[in-house]
Short mmCIF file of C-alpha atoms in Angstrom, two decimals:
data_model
loop_
_atom_site.label_atom_id
_atom_site.label_comp_id
_atom_site.label_asym_id
_atom_site.label_seq_id
_atom_site.Cartn_x
_atom_site.Cartn_y
_atom_site.Cartn_z
CA VAL A 1 10.48 -19.95 -14.39
CA TRP A 2 10.47 -22.93 -12.79
CA ARG A 3 8.70 -21.09 -9.71
CA PHE A 4 5.25 -21.10 -11.82
CA VAL A 5 5.73 -24.71 -10.39
CA THR A 6 7.63 -25.40 -7.53
CA PHE A 7 5.51 -23.08 -5.53
CA GLN A 8 2.99 -25.58 -5.76
CA PHE A 9 4.79 -27.62 -3.07
CA LEU A 10 5.46 -24.85 -0.53
CA HIS A 11 2.73 -24.70 2.45
CA ALA A 12 2.69 -21.68 4.80
CA ASN A 13 2.02 -24.17 7.91
CA LEU A 14 1.00 -27.71 8.75
CA ASN A 15 -3.16 -26.65 8.59
CA HIS A 16 -2.53 -25.12 5.20
CA VAL A 17 -0.93 -28.26 3.53
CA LEU A 18 -3.77 -30.74 5.49
CA PHE A 19 -6.46 -28.62 3.95
CA ASN A 20 -5.26 -29.21 0.15
CA MET A 21 -3.97 -32.66 0.61
CA LEU A 22 -7.62 -33.16 1.79
CA THR A 23 -9.44 -32.02 -0.81
CA LEU A 24 -7.47 -33.52 -3.37
CA PHE A 25 -8.17 -37.45 -1.34
CA PHE A 26 -11.80 -36.84 -1.38
CA PHE A 27 -11.84 -35.54 -4.89
CA GLY A 28 -9.04 -35.33 -7.21
CA GLY A 29 -9.99 -39.62 -7.79
CA MET A 30 -12.76 -38.69 -10.05
CA VAL A 31 -10.87 -36.29 -11.98
CA GLU A 32 -7.94 -38.80 -11.98
CA ARG A 33 -10.17 -41.07 -13.35
CA TYR A 34 -11.59 -39.59 -16.42
CA LEU A 35 -8.18 -37.95 -17.50
CA GLY A 36 -6.27 -40.66 -16.94
CA GLY A 37 -2.92 -40.84 -14.40
CA LYS A 38 -0.41 -38.38 -16.73
CA ARG A 39 -2.99 -36.21 -17.74
CA TYR A 40 -4.32 -35.47 -14.47
CA LEU A 41 -0.48 -34.62 -13.47
CA ALA A 42 -0.30 -32.17 -16.18
CA PHE A 43 -4.21 -30.76 -15.61
CA TYR A 44 -3.21 -29.93 -11.82
CA LEU A 45 0.22 -28.14 -12.39
CA LEU A 46 -1.57 -25.65 -14.76
CA CYS A 47 -4.33 -25.25 -12.25
CA GLY A 48 -1.37 -24.01 -10.22
CA THR A 49 0.33 -22.29 -12.76
CA ALA A 50 -2.84 -20.41 -14.01
CA GLY A 51 -3.24 -19.45 -10.86
CA ALA A 52 0.40 -17.65 -10.16
CA LEU A 53 -0.40 -16.28 -13.36
CA MET A 54 -3.60 -14.26 -11.47
CA TYR A 55 -1.94 -13.21 -9.11
CA LEU A 56 1.56 -11.89 -10.79
CA ALA A 57 -0.95 -10.04 -13.04
CA LEU A 58 -3.19 -8.70 -10.22
CA ASN A 59 -0.30 -8.08 -8.55
CA GLY A 60 1.74 -6.23 -11.53
CA LEU A 61 -1.45 -4.01 -12.61
CA ALA A 62 -1.65 -2.73 -8.97
CA ILE A 63 1.47 -1.58 -9.54
CA GLY A 64 1.66 0.10 -12.48
CA GLY A 65 -1.08 1.96 -11.51
CA GLN A 66 0.45 3.78 -8.70
CA ALA A 67 3.99 3.85 -11.64
CA VAL A 68 0.89 6.06 -13.43
CA PHE A 69 -1.25 7.31 -10.76
CA GLY A 70 0.12 7.89 -7.43
CA GLU A 71 1.10 5.65 -4.69
CA SER A 72 -2.90 6.82 -3.86
CA PHE A 73 -3.54 4.71 -6.85
CA ARG A 74 -6.87 2.06 -5.75
CA ALA A 75 -9.14 -0.34 -7.84
CA PRO A 76 -11.02 -3.00 -6.53
CA GLY A 77 -9.52 -6.67 -7.42
CA LEU A 78 -6.40 -5.68 -7.71
CA LEU A 79 -3.49 -6.67 -5.12
CA PHE A 80 -1.68 -3.93 -3.76
CA ASN A 81 0.38 -6.12 -1.52
CA ASP A 82 4.43 -5.51 -1.86
CA PRO A 83 5.56 -8.23 -4.93
CA ALA A 84 8.01 -9.54 -2.55
CA THR A 85 5.60 -11.31 -0.51
CA PRO A 86 5.37 -15.51 -1.24
CA LEU A 87 2.82 -16.72 -2.87
CA VAL A 88 2.93 -20.82 -1.35
CA GLY A 89 0.60 -23.27 -1.88
CA ALA A 90 -1.57 -25.99 -3.61
CA SER A 91 -4.81 -24.32 -3.45
CA ALA A 92 -4.29 -23.17 -7.00
CA GLY A 93 -4.25 -26.78 -8.90
CA VAL A 94 -7.01 -27.58 -5.93
CA PHE A 95 -9.01 -25.05 -6.82
CA GLY A 96 -9.24 -26.65 -10.39
CA VAL A 97 -9.96 -29.87 -9.26
CA LEU A 98 -12.95 -29.04 -7.27
CA LEU A 99 -14.05 -27.28 -10.20
CA ALA A 100 -13.61 -30.35 -12.57
CA GLY A 101 -15.27 -32.14 -9.96
CA ALA A 102 -18.11 -30.26 -9.65
CA TYR A 103 -18.28 -30.56 -13.87
CA LEU A 104 -18.00 -34.76 -13.56
CA SER A 105 -20.17 -35.12 -11.00
CA PRO A 106 -22.54 -32.00 -10.09
CA ASN A 107 -24.22 -33.92 -7.65
CA THR A 108 -22.49 -35.47 -6.04
CA PRO A 109 -23.17 -35.46 -2.33
CA VAL A 110 -20.39 -33.70 0.08
CA LEU A 111 -20.64 -32.08 3.85
CA MET A 112 -18.55 -28.88 3.95
CA PHE A 113 -16.70 -28.86 6.92
CA PHE A 114 -17.58 -32.17 7.53
CA VAL A 115 -21.36 -30.75 8.82
CA VAL A 116 -23.11 -29.35 6.08
CA PRO A 117 -24.56 -31.01 3.27
CA MET A 118 -24.31 -30.04 -0.20
CA ARG A 119 -24.21 -30.69 -3.75
CA LEU A 120 -20.64 -30.91 -5.22
CA ALA A 121 -21.12 -27.98 -7.78
CA THR A 122 -23.52 -26.03 -5.19
CA LEU A 123 -19.49 -26.07 -2.79
CA ALA A 124 -17.32 -25.45 -5.68
CA TYR A 125 -19.12 -22.77 -7.12
CA GLY A 126 -19.85 -20.85 -3.72
CA LEU A 127 -16.09 -21.37 -2.72
CA LEU A 128 -15.21 -19.31 -6.17
CA ALA A 129 -17.51 -16.72 -5.05
CA PHE A 130 -16.35 -16.04 -1.90
CA ALA A 131 -12.83 -16.06 -3.60
CA VAL A 132 -13.80 -13.37 -6.29
CA LEU A 133 -15.87 -11.47 -3.60
CA ALA A 134 -12.50 -11.67 -1.15
CA VAL A 135 -10.30 -9.92 -4.30
CA ILE A 136 -12.91 -7.03 -5.05
CA PHE A 137 -13.27 -6.20 -1.27
CA GLY A 138 -9.54 -6.70 -0.32
CA TRP A 139 -10.35 -9.41 2.36
CA VAL A 140 -7.82 -11.29 4.08
CA ASN A 141 -5.74 -13.41 1.78
CA ALA A 142 -6.66 -11.98 -0.98
CA GLY A 143 -3.75 -13.07 -2.37
CA GLY A 144 -4.51 -16.22 -2.16
CA GLU A 145 -7.95 -16.13 -3.06
CA ALA A 146 -6.88 -14.50 -6.37
CA ALA A 147 -4.68 -17.80 -7.01
CA HIS A 148 -7.92 -19.94 -6.30
CA ILE A 149 -9.82 -17.68 -9.26
CA GLY A 150 -6.93 -18.73 -11.35
CA GLY A 151 -6.94 -22.20 -10.85
CA ALA A 152 -10.71 -22.97 -10.99
CA LEU A 153 -10.74 -20.72 -14.10
CA ALA A 154 -8.19 -23.18 -15.91
CA GLY A 155 -9.79 -26.28 -13.90
CA TRP A 156 -13.16 -24.56 -15.10
CA TYR A 157 -11.87 -24.51 -18.89
CA LEU A 158 -9.18 -27.51 -19.33
CA ILE A 159 -11.59 -30.08 -17.83
CA ARG A 160 -14.21 -28.70 -21.10
CA ASN A 161 -11.10 -28.80 -23.45
CA PRO A 162 -9.30 -31.93 -22.56
CA ALA A 163 -7.86 -32.13 -25.82
CA HIS A 164 -5.84 -28.79 -24.44
CA LEU A 165 -3.69 -31.65 -22.26
CA HIS A 166 -3.26 -34.30 -25.36
CA GLY A 167 -1.67 -31.88 -27.15
CA PHE A 168 0.63 -30.30 -24.91
CA PHE A 169 1.64 -33.18 -22.91
CA ASP A 170 2.41 -35.20 -25.93
CA PHE A 171 5.72 -36.55 -24.14
CA LEU A 172 3.38 -37.76 -21.17
CA GLY A 173 2.46 -40.31 -23.31
CA GLN A 174 -0.51 -41.35 -25.60
CA TYR A 175 -3.70 -41.91 -24.03
CA ASP A 176 -6.94 -39.78 -25.38
CA PRO A 177 -8.85 -37.73 -22.77
CA THR A 178 -11.89 -37.16 -25.34
CA SER A 179 -11.57 -40.68 -26.01
CA ARG A 180 -15.32 -42.36 -26.14
CA VAL A 181 -13.83 -44.68 -22.61
CA ALA A 182 -13.66 -40.51 -20.96
CA ALA A 183 -16.32 -39.40 -22.48
CA ALA A 184 -18.45 -42.70 -21.31
CA ARG A 185 -17.45 -42.25 -17.61
CA VAL A 186 -18.82 -38.88 -17.79
CA ALA A 187 -21.73 -39.96 -18.92
CA VAL A 188 -23.21 -42.47 -16.71
CA ARG A 189 -21.34 -39.83 -13.79
CA ARG A 190 -23.90 -37.19 -14.95
CA GLY A 191 -26.92 -39.53 -16.15
CA ASN A 192 -26.55 -38.97 -19.55
CA VAL A 193 -26.20 -42.43 -21.17
CA ARG A 194 -28.44 -42.48 -24.21
CA GLY A 195 -31.83 -44.00 -24.22
CA GLY A 196 -31.57 -48.10 -24.58
CA VAL A 197 -28.09 -48.23 -23.09
CA ASP A 198 -27.60 -49.64 -19.99
CA GLY A 199 -25.77 -47.77 -17.05
CA ALA A 200 -25.21 -50.29 -14.83
CA GLU A 201 -24.15 -52.05 -18.03
CA VAL A 202 -21.68 -49.76 -19.14
CA ASN A 203 -20.42 -49.31 -15.55
CA ARG A 204 -19.07 -52.91 -15.77
CA ILE A 205 -17.51 -52.18 -19.37
CA LEU A 206 -15.76 -49.32 -17.47
CA ASP A 207 -14.21 -51.12 -14.90
CA LYS A 208 -13.48 -54.19 -17.03
CA ILE A 209 -11.46 -51.67 -18.87
CA THR A 210 -9.19 -50.49 -15.05
CA ALA A 211 -8.60 -54.08 -14.39
CA ARG A 212 -8.07 -55.30 -18.07
CA GLY A 213 -7.80 -52.46 -20.92
CA ILE A 214 -9.80 -51.89 -23.51
CA HIS A 215 -8.64 -54.24 -26.07
CA SER A 216 -9.80 -56.83 -23.55
CA LEU A 217 -13.76 -55.79 -24.57
CA THR A 218 -15.37 -57.85 -27.19
CA GLU A 219 -17.28 -56.11 -30.26
CA ALA A 220 -20.35 -56.60 -28.33
CA GLU A 221 -19.18 -54.30 -25.64
CA LYS A 222 -17.25 -51.98 -27.61
CA ARG A 223 -20.74 -51.18 -29.38
CA THR A 224 -22.49 -50.68 -26.02
CA LEU A 225 -19.20 -47.91 -25.50
CA ARG A 226 -19.87 -46.06 -28.47
CA GLU A 227 -23.56 -45.77 -27.74
CA ALA A 228 -22.91 -44.37 -24.40
CA SER A 229 -20.59 -42.02 -25.46
CA ARG A 230 -22.16 -40.47 -28.52
CA ARG A 231 -23.46 -36.56 -27.59
#
């Protein structure tokens, strides 16, 4: 059972780990600031585990289909590779982080391969679309792309329903990712701060919370935060 977690810390080669760590470096920060450090760890590991489950499910369905219908059985989207082939890498969790980042800050400008300019949302959903096509048509690394899909789906869901992280990982602390602070951060990033609330003032308050804690806020600052976090 522990392999659903530990496989995420193994990589095929240096390029594999370098790409994953660069992606986490560039996009992980915004997700961590939204969820908090401990919730971010839970989020990341759950996305990786979801990737392993997706890989296992598609490979298991392929093997089951061959057991029932014969070795010639084929179906688009299933993985017919050797079940002994290991799945390694952090990229399922990384895809979860990418999808979360695309939700929190969709218009953030990025350079694909450090050359092609685009929005973060375009990059994230474009890579997800490629992964889906790779699995359907059995392209190279279809198994890895299946894990990417599982991680991306988990990231898409958990960033929209962070209370599940709070309930499942209470032993990690009492930070509530659905708090007004988290909601205000998203409102500022997405440009959805309510009318009458100064976005610059909200940013100042959020910086103060980061530096000195939420208990350092005045009553006026708390009222501003409440207004900014209303949906």
